[in-house]
Coordinates of C-alpha atoms in Angstrom, one line a residue:
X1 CA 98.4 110.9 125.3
X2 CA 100.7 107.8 124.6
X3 CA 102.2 108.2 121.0
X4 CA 103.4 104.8 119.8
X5 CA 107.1 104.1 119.7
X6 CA 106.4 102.2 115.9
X7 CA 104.0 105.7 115.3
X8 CA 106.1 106.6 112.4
X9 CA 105.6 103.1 110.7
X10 CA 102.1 103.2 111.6
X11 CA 101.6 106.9 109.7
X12 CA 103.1 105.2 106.4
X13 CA 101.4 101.9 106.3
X14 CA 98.4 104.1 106.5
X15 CA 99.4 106.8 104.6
X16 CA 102.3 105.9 101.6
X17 CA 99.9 104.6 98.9
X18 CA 102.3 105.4 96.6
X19 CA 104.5 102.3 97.8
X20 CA 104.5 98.6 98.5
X21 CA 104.5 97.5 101.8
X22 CA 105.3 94.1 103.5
X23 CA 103.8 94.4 106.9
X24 CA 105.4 91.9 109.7
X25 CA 104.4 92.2 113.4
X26 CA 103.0 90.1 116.4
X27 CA 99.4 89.5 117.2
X28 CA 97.8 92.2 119.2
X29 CA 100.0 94.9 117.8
X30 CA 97.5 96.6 115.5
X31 CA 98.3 95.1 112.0
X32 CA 94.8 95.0 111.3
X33 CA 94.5 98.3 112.0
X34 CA 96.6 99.7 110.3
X35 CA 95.8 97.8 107.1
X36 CA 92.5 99.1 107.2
X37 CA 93.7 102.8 107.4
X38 CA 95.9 101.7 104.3
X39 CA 92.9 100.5 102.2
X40 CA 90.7 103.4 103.2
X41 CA 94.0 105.8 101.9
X42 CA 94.0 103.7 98.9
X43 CA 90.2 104.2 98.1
X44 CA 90.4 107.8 99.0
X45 CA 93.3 108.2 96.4
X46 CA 91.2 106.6 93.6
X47 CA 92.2 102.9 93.5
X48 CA 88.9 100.9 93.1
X49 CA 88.0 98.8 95.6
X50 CA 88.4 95.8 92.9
X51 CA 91.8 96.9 92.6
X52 CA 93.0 95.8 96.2
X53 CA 93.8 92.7 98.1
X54 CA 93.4 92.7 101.0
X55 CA 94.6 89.0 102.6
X56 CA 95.0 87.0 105.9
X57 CA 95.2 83.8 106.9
X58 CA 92.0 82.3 108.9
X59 CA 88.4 83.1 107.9
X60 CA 87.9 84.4 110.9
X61 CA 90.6 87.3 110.2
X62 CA 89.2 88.0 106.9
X63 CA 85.5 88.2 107.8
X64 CA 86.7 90.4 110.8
X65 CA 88.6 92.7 108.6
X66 CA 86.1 93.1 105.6
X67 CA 83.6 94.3 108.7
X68 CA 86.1 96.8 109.6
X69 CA 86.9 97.8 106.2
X70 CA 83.5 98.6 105.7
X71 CA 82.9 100.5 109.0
X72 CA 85.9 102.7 108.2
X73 CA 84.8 103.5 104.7
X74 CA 81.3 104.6 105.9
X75 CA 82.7 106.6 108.6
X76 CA 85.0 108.5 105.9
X77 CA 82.3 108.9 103.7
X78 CA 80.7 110.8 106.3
X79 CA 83.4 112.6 107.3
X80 CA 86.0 113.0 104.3
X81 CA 85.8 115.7 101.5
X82 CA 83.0 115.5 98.7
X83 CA 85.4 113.6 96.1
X84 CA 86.7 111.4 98.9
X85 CA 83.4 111.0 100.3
X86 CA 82.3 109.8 96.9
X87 CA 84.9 107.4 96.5
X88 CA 84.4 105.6 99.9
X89 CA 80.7 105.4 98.4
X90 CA 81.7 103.5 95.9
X91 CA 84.3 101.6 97.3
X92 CA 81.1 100.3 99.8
X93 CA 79.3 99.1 96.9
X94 CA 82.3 97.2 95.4
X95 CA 83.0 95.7 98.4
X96 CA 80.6 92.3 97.6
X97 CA 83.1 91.6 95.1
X98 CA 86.0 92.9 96.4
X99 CA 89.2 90.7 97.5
X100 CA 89.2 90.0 100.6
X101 CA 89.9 86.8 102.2
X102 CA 92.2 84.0 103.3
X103 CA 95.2 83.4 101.0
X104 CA 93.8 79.9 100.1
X105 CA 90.6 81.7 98.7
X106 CA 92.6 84.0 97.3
X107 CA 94.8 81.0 95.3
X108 CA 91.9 79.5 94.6
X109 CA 90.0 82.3 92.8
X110 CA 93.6 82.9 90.8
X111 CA 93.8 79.5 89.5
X112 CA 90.2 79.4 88.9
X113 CA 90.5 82.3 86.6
X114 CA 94.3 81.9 85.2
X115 CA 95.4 78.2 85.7
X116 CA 94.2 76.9 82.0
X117 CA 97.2 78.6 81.2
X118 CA 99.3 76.2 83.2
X119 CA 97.4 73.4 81.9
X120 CA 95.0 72.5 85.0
X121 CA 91.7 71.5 84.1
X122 CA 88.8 73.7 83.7
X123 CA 86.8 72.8 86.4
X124 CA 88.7 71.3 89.6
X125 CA 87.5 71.5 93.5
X126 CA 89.8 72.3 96.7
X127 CA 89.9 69.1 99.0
X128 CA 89.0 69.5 102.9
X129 CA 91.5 68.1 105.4
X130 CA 90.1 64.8 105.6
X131 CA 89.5 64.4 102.1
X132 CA 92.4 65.4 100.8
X133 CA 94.6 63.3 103.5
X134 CA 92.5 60.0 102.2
X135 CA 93.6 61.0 98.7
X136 CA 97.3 61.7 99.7
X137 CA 96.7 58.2 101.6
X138 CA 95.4 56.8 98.5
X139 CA 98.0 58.1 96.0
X140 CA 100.5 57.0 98.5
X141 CA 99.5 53.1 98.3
X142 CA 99.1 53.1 94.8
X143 CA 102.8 54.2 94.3
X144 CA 104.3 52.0 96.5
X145 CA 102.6 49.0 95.4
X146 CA 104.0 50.3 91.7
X147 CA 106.9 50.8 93.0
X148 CA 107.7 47.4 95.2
X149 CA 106.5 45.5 90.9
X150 CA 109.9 46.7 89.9
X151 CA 112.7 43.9 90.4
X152 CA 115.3 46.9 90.7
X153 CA 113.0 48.5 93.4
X154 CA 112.5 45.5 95.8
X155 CA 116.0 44.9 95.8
X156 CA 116.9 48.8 97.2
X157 CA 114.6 47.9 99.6
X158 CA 116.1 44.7 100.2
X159 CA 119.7 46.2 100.5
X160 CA 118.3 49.3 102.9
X161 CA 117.0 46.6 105.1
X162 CA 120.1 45.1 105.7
X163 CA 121.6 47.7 106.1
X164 CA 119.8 48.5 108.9
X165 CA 120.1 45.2 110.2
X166 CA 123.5 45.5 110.0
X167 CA 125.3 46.6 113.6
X168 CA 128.8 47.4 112.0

C-alpha cells in the first residue's frame, strides 16, 4: 500500500479541529478530499453544520463538494459511534442552509446580511460580466466627459500630448 509522502499533512487537515488551517496545493492533489474529512471531523466534534464554511472558487467546485460532503456525513452516520452518528444526522439536515459555495456567494450573502453597517444600501444586486462591464463602460464615459469640462484638466491633457509628441 502507497502511503502519501504529504500523509502527515493530510492526517491533520482531517483531523486538528482544534486549529485553523490555510490549505494550499495544486489541482488533482486531493484538497477536496481532505477538506471534506475536515468538515466531517468538525461535525463529529460538535460544530454545527451552520457553523462552517466551507468555500471554493467556481460553482462547479462547490456543488461538487457539498455532494461529497453529504455522502461522507451519511456514510459516518452509519458507521461512526451513536453520539457521532447523531451529529452527522443533524449536520445532513442543516446542510440546505449550510455555507457552502463560491467565495463570491459567500461575499455576497455577508454584505447582504452585515453591509448596512458600512453604509450600502439595503437592497443592492451583483452584476453579470456583461452587465457590469457596460456599467464600468458607462461610469467610465461619464467621468471623462466630467473630467475633459475642467479648463485645468484639458490642459494636462494637452501638455501629456506633447509630450508625447515630443522626440527629445
Amino acid at each position: 500500500m502507497h502511503i502519501p509522502e504529504d500523509h502527515e499533512y493530510r492526517f491533520r487537515i482531517a483531523n486538528d479541529v482544534a486549529s485553523t488551517l490555510f490549505v494550499m496545493a495544486g489541482a488533482g492533489t486531493g484538497k477536496t478530499t481532505a477538506l471534506v474529512a475536515r468538515i466531517a471531523s468538525l461535525v463529529e466534534a460538535g460544530v454545527p453544520m451552520e457553523s462552517i464554511a466551507a468555500i471554493t472558487f467556481t460553482r462547479r467546485a462547490a456543488n461538487e463538494l457539498g455532494v461529497r460532503i453529504r455522502n461522507e456525513l451519511e456514510r459516518r452516520s452509519r458507521y461512526s459511534t451513536d453520539e457521532a452518528s447523531a451529529l452527522c444526522t443533524a449536520a445532513i439536515a442543516q446542510l440546505p442552509g449550510a455555507s457552502i459555495g463560491t467565495i463570491h456567494g459567500f461575499a455576497q450573502t455577508l454584505l447582504e446580511g452585515w453591509g448596512g453597517i458600512i453604509g450600502l444600501p439595503m437592497v443592492f444586486r451583483v452584476l453579470d460580466t456583461v452587465a457590469s462591464e457596460v456599467r464600468l463602460q458607462r461610469s467610465w464615459s461619464a467621468f471623462v466627459e466630467s473630467a475633459m469640462a475642467s479648463e485645468e484638466v484639458r490642459r494636462l491633457f494637452g501638455w501629456l500630448a506633447d509630450l508625447n509628441g515630443d522626440p527629445k
